[in-house]
PDB file of C-alpha atoms in Angstrom:
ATOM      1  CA  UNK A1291       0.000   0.000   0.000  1.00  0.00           C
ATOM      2  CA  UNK A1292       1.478   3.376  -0.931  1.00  0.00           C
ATOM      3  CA  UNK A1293       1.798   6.151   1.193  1.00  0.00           C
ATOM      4  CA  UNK A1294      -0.620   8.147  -0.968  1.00  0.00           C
ATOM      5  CA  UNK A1295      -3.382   5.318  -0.590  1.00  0.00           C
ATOM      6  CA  UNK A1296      -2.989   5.131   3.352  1.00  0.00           C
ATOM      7  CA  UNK A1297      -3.298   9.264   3.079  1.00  0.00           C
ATOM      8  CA  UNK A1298      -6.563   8.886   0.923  1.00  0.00           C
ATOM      9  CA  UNK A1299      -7.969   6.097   3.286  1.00  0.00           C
ATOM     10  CA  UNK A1300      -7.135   8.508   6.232  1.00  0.00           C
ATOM     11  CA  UNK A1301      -9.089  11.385   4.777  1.00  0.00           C
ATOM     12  CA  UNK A1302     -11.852   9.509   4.230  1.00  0.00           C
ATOM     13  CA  UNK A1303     -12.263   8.031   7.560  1.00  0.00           C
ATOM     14  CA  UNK A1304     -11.548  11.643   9.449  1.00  0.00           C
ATOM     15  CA  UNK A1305     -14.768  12.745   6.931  1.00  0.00           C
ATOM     16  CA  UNK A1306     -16.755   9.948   7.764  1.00  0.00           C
ATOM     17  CA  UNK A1307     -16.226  10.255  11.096  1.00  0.00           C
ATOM     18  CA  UNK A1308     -16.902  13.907  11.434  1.00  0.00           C
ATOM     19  CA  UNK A1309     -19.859  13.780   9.791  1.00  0.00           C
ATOM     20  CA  UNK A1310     -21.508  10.790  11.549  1.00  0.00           C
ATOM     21  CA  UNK A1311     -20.298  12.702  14.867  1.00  0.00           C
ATOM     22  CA  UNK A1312     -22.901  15.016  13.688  1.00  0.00           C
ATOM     23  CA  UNK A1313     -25.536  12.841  12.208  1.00  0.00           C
ATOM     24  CA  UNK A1314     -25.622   9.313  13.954  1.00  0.00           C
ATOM     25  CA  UNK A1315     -28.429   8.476  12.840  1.00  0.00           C
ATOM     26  CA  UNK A1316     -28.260   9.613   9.266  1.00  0.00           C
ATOM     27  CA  UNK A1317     -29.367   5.772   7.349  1.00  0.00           C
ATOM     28  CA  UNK A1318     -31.774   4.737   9.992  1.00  0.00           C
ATOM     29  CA  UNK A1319     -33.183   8.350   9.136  1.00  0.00           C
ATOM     30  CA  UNK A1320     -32.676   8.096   5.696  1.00  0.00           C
ATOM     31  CA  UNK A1321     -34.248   4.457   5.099  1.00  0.00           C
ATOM     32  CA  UNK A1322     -35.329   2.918   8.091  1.00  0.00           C
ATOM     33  CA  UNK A1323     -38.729   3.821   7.187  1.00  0.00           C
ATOM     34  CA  UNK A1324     -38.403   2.871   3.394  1.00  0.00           C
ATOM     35  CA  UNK A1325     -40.143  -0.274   1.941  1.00  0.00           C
ATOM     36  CA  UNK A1326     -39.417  -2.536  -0.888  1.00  0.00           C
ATOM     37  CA  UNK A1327     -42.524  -4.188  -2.618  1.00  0.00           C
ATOM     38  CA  UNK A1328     -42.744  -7.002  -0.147  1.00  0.00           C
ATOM     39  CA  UNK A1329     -43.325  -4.520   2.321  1.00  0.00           C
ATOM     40  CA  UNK A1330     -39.860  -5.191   4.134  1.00  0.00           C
ATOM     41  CA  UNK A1331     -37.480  -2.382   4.673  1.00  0.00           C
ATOM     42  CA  UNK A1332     -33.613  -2.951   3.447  1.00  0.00           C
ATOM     43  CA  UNK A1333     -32.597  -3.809   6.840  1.00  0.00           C
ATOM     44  CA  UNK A1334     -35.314  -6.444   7.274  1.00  0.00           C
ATOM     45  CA  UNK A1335     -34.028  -7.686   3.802  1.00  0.00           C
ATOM     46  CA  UNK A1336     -30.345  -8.066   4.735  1.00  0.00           C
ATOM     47  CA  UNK A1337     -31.535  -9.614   8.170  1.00  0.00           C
ATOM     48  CA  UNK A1338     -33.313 -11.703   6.014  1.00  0.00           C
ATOM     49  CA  UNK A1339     -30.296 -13.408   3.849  1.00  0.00           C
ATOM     50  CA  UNK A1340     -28.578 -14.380   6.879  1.00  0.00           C
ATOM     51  CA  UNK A1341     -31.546 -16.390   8.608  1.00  0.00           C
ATOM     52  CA  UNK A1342     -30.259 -19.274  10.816  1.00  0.00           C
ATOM     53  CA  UNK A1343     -26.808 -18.342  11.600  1.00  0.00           C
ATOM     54  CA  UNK A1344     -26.448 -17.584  15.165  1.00  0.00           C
ATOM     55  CA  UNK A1345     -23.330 -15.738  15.169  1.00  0.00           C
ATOM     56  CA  UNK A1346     -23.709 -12.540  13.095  1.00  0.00           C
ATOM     57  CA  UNK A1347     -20.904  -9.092  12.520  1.00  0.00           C
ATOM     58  CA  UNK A1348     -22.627  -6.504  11.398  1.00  0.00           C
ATOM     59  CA  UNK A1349     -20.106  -4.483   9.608  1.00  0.00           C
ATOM     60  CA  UNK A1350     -20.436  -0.460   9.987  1.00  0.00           C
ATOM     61  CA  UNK A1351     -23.420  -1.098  12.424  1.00  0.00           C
ATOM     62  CA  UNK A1352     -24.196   2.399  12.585  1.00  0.00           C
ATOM     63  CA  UNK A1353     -27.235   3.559  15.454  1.00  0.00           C
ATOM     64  CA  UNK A1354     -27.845  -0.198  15.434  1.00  0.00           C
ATOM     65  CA  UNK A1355     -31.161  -0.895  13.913  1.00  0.00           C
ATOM     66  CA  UNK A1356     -29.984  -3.467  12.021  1.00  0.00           C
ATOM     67  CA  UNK A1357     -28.371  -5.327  14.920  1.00  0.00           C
ATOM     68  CA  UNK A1358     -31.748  -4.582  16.796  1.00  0.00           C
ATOM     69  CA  UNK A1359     -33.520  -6.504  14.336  1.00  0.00           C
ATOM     70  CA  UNK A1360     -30.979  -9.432  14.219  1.00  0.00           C
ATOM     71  CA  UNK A1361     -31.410  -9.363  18.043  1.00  0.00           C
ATOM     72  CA  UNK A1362     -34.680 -10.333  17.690  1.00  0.00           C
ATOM     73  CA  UNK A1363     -33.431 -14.008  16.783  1.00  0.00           C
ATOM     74  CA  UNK A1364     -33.050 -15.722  20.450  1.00  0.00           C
ATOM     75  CA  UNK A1365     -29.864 -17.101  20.947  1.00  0.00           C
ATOM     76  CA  UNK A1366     -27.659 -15.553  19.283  1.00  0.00           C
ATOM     77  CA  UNK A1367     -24.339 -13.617  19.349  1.00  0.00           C
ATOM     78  CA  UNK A1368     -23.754 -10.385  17.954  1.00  0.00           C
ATOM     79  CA  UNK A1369     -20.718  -7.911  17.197  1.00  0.00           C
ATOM     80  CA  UNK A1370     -21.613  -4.524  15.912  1.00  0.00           C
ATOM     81  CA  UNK A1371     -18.710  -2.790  15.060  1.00  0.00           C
ATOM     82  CA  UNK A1372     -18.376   0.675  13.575  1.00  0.00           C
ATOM     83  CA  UNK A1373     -16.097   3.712  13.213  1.00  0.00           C
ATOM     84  CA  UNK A1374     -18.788   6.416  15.349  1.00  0.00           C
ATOM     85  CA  UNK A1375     -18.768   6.275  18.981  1.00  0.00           C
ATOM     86  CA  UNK A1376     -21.416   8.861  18.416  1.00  0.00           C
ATOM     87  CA  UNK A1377     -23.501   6.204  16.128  1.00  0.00           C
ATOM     88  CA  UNK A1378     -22.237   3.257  18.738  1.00  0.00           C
ATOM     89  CA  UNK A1379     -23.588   5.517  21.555  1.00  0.00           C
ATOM     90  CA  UNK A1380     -27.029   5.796  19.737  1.00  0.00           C
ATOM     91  CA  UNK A1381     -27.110   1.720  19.130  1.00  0.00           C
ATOM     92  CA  UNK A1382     -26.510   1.106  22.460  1.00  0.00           C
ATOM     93  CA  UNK A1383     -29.566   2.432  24.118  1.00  0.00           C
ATOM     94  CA  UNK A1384     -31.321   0.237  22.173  1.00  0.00           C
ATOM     95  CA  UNK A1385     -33.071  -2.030  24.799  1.00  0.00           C
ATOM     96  CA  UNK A1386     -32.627  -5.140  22.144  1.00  0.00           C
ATOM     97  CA  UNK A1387     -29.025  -5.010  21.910  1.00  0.00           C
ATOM     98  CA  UNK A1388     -28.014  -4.769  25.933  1.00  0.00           C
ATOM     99  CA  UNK A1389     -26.139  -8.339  25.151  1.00  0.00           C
ATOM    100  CA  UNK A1390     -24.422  -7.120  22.092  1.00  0.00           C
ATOM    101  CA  UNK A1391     -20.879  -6.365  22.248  1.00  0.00           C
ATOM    102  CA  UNK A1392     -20.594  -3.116  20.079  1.00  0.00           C
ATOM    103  CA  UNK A1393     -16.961  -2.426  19.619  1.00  0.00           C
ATOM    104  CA  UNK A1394     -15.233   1.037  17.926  1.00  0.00           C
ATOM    105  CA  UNK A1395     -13.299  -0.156  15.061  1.00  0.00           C
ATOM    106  CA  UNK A1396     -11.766  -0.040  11.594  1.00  0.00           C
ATOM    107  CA  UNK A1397     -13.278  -3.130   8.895  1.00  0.00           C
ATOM    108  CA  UNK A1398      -9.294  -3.358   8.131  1.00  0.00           C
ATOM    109  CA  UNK A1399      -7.904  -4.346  11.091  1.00  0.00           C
ATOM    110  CA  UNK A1400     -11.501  -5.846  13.301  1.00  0.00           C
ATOM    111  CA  UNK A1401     -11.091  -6.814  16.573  1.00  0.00           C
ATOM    112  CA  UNK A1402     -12.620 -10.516  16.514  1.00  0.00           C
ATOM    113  CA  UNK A1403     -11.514 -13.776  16.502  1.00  0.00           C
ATOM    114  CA  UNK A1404     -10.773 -15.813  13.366  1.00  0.00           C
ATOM    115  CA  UNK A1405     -13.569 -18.498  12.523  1.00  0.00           C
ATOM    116  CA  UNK A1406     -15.572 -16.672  15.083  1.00  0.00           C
ATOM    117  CA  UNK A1407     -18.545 -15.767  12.812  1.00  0.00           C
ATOM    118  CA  UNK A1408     -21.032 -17.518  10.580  1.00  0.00           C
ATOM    119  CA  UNK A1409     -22.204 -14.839   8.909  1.00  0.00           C
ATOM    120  CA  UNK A1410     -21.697 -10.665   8.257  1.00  0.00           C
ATOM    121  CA  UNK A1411     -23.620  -7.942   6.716  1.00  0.00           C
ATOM    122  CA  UNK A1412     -23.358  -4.741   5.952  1.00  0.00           C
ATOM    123  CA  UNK A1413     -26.023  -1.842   5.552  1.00  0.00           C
ATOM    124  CA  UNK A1414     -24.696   0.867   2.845  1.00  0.00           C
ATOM    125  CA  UNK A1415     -21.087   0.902   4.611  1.00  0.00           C
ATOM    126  CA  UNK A1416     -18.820  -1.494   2.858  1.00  0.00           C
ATOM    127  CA  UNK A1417     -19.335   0.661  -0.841  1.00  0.00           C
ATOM    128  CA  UNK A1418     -17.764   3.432   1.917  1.00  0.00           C
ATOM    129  CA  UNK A1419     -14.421   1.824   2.995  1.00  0.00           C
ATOM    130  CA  UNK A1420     -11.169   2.490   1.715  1.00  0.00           C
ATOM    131  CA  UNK A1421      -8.297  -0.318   1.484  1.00  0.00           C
ATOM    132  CA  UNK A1422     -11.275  -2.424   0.316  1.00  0.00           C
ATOM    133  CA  UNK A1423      -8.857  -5.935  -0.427  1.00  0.00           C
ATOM    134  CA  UNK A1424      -8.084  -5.785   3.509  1.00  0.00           C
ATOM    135  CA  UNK A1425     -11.398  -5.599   4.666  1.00  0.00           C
ATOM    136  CA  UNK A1426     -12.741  -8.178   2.303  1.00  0.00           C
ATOM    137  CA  UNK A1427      -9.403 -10.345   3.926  1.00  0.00           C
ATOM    138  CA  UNK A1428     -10.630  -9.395   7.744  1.00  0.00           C
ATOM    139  CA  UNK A1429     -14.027 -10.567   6.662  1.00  0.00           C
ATOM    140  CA  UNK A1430     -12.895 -13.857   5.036  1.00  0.00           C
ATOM    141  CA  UNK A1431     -10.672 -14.304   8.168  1.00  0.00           C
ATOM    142  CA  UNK A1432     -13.792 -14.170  10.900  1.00  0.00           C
ATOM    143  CA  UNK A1433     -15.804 -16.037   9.133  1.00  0.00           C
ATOM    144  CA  UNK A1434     -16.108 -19.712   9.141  1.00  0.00           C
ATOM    145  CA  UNK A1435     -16.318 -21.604   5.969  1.00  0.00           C
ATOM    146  CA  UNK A1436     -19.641 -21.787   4.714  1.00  0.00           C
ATOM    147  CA  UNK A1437     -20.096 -18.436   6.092  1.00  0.00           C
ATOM    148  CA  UNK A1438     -22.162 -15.659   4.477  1.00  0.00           C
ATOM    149  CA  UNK A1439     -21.428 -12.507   3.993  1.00  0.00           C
ATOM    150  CA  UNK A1440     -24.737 -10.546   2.845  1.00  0.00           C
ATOM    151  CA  UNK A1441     -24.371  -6.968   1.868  1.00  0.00           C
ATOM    152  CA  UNK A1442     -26.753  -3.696   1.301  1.00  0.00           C
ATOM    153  CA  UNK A1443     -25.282  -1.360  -1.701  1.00  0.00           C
ATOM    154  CA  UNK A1444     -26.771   2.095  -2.617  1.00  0.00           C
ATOM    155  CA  UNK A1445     -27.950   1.778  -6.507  1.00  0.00           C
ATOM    156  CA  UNK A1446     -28.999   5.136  -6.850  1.00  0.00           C
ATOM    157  CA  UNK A1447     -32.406   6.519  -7.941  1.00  0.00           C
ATOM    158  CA  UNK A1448     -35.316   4.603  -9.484  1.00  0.00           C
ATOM    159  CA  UNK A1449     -35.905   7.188 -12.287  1.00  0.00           C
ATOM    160  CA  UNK A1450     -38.194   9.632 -13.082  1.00  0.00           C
ATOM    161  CA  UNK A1451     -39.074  10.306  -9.624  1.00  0.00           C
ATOM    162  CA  UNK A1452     -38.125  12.919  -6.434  1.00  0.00           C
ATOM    163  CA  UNK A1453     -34.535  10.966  -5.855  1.00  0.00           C
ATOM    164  CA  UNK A1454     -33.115  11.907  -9.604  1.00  0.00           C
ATOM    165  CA  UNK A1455     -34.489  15.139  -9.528  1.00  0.00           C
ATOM    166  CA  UNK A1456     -32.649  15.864  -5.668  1.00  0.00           C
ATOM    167  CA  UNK A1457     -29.803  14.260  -7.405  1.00  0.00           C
ATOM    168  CA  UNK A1458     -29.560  16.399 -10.368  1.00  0.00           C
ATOM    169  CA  UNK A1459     -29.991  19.702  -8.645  1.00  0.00           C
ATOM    170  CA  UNK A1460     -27.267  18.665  -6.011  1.00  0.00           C
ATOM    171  CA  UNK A1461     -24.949  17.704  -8.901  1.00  0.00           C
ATOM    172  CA  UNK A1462     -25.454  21.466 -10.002  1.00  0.00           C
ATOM    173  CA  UNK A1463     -24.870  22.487  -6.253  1.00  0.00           C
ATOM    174  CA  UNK A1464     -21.985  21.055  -5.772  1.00  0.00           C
ATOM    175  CA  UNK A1465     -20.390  21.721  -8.964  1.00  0.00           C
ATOM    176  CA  UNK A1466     -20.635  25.356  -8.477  1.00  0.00           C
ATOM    177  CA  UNK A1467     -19.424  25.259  -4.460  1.00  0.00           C
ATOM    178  CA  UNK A1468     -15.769  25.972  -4.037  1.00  0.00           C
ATOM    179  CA  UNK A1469     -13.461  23.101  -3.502  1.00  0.00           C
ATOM    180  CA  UNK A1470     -12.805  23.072   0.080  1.00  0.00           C
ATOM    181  CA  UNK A1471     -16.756  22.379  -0.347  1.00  0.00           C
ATOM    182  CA  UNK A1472     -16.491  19.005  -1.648  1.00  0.00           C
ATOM    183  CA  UNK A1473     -16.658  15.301  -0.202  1.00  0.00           C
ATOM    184  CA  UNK A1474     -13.153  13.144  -0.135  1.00  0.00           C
ATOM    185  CA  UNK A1475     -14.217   9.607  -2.561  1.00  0.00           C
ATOM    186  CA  UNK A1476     -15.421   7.795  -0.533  1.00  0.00           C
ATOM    187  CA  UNK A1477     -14.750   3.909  -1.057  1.00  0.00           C
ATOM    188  CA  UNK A1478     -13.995   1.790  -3.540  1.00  0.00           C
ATOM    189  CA  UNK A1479     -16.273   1.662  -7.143  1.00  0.00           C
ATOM    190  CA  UNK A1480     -15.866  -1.908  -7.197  1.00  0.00           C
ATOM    191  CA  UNK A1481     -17.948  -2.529  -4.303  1.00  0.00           C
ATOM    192  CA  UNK A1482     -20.800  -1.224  -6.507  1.00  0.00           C
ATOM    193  CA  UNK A1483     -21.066  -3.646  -8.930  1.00  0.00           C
ATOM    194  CA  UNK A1484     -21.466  -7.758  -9.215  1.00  0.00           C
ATOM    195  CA  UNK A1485     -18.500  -8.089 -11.218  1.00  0.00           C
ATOM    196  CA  UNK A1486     -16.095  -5.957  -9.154  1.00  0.00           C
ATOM    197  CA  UNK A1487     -17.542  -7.571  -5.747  1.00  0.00           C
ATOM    198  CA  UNK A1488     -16.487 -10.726  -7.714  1.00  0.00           C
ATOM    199  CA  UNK A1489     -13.209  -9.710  -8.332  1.00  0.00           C
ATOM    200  CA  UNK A1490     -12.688  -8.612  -4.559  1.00  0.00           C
ATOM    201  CA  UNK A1491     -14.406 -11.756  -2.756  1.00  0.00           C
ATOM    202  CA  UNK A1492     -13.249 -14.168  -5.175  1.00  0.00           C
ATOM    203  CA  UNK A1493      -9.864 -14.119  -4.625  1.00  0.00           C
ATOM    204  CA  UNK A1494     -10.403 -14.279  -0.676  1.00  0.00           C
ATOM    205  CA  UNK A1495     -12.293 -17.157  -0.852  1.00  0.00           C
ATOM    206  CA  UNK A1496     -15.460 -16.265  -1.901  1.00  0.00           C
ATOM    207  CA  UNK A1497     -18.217 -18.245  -4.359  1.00  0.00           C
ATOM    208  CA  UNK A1498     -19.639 -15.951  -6.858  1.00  0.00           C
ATOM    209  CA  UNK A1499     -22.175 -13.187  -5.795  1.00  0.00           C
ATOM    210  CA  UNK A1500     -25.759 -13.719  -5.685  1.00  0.00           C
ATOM    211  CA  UNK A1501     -27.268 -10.124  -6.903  1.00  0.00           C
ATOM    212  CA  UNK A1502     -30.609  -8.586  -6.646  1.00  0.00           C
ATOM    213  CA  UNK A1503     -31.641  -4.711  -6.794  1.00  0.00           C
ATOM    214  CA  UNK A1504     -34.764  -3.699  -5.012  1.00  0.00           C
ATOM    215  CA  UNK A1505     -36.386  -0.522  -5.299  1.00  0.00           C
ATOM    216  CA  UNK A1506     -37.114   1.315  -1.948  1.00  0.00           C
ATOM    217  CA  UNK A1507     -40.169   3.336  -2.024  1.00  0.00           C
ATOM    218  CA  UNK A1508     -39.546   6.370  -0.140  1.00  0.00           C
ATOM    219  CA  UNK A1509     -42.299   8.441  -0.906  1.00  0.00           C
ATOM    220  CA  UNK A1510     -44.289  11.048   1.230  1.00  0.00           C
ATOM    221  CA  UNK A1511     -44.953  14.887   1.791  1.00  0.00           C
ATOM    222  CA  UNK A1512     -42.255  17.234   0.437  1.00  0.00           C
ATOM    223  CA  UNK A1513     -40.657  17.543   3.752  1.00  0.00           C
ATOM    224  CA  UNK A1514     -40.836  13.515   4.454  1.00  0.00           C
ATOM    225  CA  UNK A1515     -38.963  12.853   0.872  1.00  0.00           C
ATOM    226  CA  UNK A1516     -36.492  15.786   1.772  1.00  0.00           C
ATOM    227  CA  UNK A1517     -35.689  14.123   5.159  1.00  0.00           C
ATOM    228  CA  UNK A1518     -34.884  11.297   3.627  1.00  0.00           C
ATOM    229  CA  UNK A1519     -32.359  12.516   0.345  1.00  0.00           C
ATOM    230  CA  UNK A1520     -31.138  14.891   2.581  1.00  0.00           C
ATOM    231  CA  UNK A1521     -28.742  12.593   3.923  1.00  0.00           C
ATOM    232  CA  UNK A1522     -26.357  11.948   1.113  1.00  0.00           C
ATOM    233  CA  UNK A1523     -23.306  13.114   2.418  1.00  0.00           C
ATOM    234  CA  UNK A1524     -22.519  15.911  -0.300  1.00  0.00           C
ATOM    235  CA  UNK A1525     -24.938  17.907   1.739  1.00  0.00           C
ATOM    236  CA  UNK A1526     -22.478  17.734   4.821  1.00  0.00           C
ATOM    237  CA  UNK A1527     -19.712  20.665   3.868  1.00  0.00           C
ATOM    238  CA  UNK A1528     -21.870  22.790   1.888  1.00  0.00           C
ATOM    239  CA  UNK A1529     -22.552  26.255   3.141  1.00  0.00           C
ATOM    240  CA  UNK A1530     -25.882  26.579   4.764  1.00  0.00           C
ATOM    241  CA  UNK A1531     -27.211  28.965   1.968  1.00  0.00           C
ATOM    242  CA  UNK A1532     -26.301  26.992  -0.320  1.00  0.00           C
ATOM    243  CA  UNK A1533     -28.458  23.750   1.346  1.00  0.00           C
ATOM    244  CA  UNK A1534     -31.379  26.192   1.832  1.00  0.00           C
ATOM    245  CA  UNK A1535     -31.228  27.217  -1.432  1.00  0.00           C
ATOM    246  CA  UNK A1536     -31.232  23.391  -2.878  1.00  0.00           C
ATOM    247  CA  UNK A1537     -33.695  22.387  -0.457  1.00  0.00           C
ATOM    248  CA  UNK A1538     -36.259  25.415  -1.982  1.00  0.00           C
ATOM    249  CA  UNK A1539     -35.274  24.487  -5.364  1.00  0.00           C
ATOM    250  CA  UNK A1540     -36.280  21.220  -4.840  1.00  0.00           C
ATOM    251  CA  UNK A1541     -39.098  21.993  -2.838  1.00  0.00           C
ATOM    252  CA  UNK A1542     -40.176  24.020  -5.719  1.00  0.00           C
ATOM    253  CA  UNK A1543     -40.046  20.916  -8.278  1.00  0.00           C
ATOM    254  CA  UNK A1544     -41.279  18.311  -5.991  1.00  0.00           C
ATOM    255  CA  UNK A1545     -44.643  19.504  -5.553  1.00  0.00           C
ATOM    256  CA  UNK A1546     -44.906  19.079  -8.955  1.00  0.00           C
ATOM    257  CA  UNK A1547     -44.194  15.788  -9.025  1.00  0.00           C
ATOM    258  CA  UNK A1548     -46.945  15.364  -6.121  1.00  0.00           C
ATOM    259  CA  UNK A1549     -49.890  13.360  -6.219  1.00  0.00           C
ATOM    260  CA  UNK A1550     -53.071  15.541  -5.597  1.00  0.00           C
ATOM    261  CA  UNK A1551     -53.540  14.119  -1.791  1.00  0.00           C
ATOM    262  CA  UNK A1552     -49.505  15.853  -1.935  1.00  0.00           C
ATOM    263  CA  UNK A1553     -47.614  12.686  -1.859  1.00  0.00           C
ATOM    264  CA  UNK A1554     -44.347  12.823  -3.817  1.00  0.00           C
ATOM    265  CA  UNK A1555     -42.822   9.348  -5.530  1.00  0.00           C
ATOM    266  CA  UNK A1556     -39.456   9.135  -4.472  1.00  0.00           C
ATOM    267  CA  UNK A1557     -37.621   5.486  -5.415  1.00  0.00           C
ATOM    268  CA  UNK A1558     -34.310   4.388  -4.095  1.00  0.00           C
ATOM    269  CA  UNK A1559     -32.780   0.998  -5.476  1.00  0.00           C
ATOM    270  CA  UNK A1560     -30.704  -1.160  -3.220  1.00  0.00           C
ATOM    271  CA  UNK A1561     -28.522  -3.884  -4.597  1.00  0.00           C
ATOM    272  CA  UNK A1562     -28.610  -7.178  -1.974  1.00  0.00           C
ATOM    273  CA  UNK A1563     -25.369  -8.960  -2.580  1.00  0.00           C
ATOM    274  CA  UNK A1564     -24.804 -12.250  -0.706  1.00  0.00           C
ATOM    275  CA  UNK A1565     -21.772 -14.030  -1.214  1.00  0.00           C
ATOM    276  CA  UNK A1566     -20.576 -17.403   0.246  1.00  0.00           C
ATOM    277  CA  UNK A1567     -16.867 -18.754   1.961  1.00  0.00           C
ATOM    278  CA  UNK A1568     -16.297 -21.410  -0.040  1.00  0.00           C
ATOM    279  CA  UNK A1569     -12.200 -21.612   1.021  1.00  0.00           C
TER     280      UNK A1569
END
């Protein structure tokens, strides 16, 4: 790893964790109350593809609603393990996850045992980690074989709805803000895609990915959609006139996009990768 690389990974982590010190919650907020067509929100869905394996990481675990919902499950042993003691802080005064050890770490270097897990999943946080090949190694090396690792992967917006039309106008925010305005890249593209999550789990022992992108409905009043695009973190070193003036702007074009009882369609798809140890 060159020096540069380590630098980049470093600045991404010091943004990440700045910005999560301010919004812990951001995800849950975002998406927690989103629903695919089944009816099942993303996080149900990833607790889901990991059904009868009793001990679980959840990778980037965030405020903890997903480990909340994997608590649920008697019996069994979770890890949570994120980079936010603000976002741990959150997930532990979660009633469900008083027996869950939730530990302040990076994915590169985690803090578990080898062969200590039988499965690990992760909401929207593994597309966001830098030195990708050594946390896809960490992961391989706490699982057991036959483990699963099941992940959640932003796929951007549906189309033709509120989320492409937020997405546009922040492109044209952002492109106008000065530099010192902008986000760090965050992550790695090939954890975006089946064939480059193929080329980083295969080689660490990994069978070929099992793919599926579900659209998130996400739809409600102006404000509710807002709420929930808001998130994205472009939004996070922006001035503040510049956010009030995208949030108008889109206020302004959402409403026309609104149904006449004033709900506004607003689609987010989620790619579901699951991915089994086969070493």
């Amino acid at each position: 790893m060159t020096t540069t690389a380590r630098t980049t990974t470093t600045e991404q982590e010091a943004f990440l964790r700045a910005y999560h010190a301010a919004h812990p919650a951001v995800t849950a907020d975002a998406l927690g109350a989103g629903r695919a067509p089944d009816g099942r929100s993303s996080y149900q869905i990833l607790c889901d593809r990991v059904a009868g394996r009793n001990r679980v990481l959840d990778l980037g675990c965030g405020d903890g609603l997903l480990v909340e919902l994997l608590a649920r499950t008697a019996g069994r042993r979770i890890v949570g393990v994120d980079l936010s003691p603000q976002a741990l802080s959150l997930a532990h005064r979660r009633p469900a996850t008083a027996a869950t050890a939730l530990v302040e770490a990076r994915a590169q270097t985690l803090p578990c045992a080898t062969d200590g897990f039988d499965a690990c999943v992760s909401h929207l946080a593994l597309m966001l980690m830098g030195e990708v090949e050594q946390v896809v190694a960490e992961v391989a090396r706490v699982l057991v074989p036959g483990g699963v690792l099941a992940c959640a992967i932003g796929g951007g917006a549906v189309g033709g709805e509120a989320y492409e039309l937020f997405v546009d106008l922040l492109r044209q925010t952002v492109r106008t803000a000065p530099a010192a305005q902008h986000i760090p890249k965050l992550g790695d593209r090939r954890t975006r895609s089946r064939e480059g999550l193929d080329g980083l789990l295969g080689p660490a022992g990994f069978a070929p990915v099992t793919w599926e992108t579900v659209p998130i409905d996400l739809s409600g009043s102006v404000d509710e959609v807002w709420a929930a695009v808001s998130g994205v973190y472009d939004l996070g070193p922006l001035a503040p006139d510049a956010v009030a003036a995208l949030r108008a702007a889109f206020g302004r074009a959402a409403r026309e996009l609104a149904t006449p009882e004033g709900r506004v369609p607003c689609g987010f798809d989620v790619h579901v990768a699951t991915a089994r140890l086969v070493r």
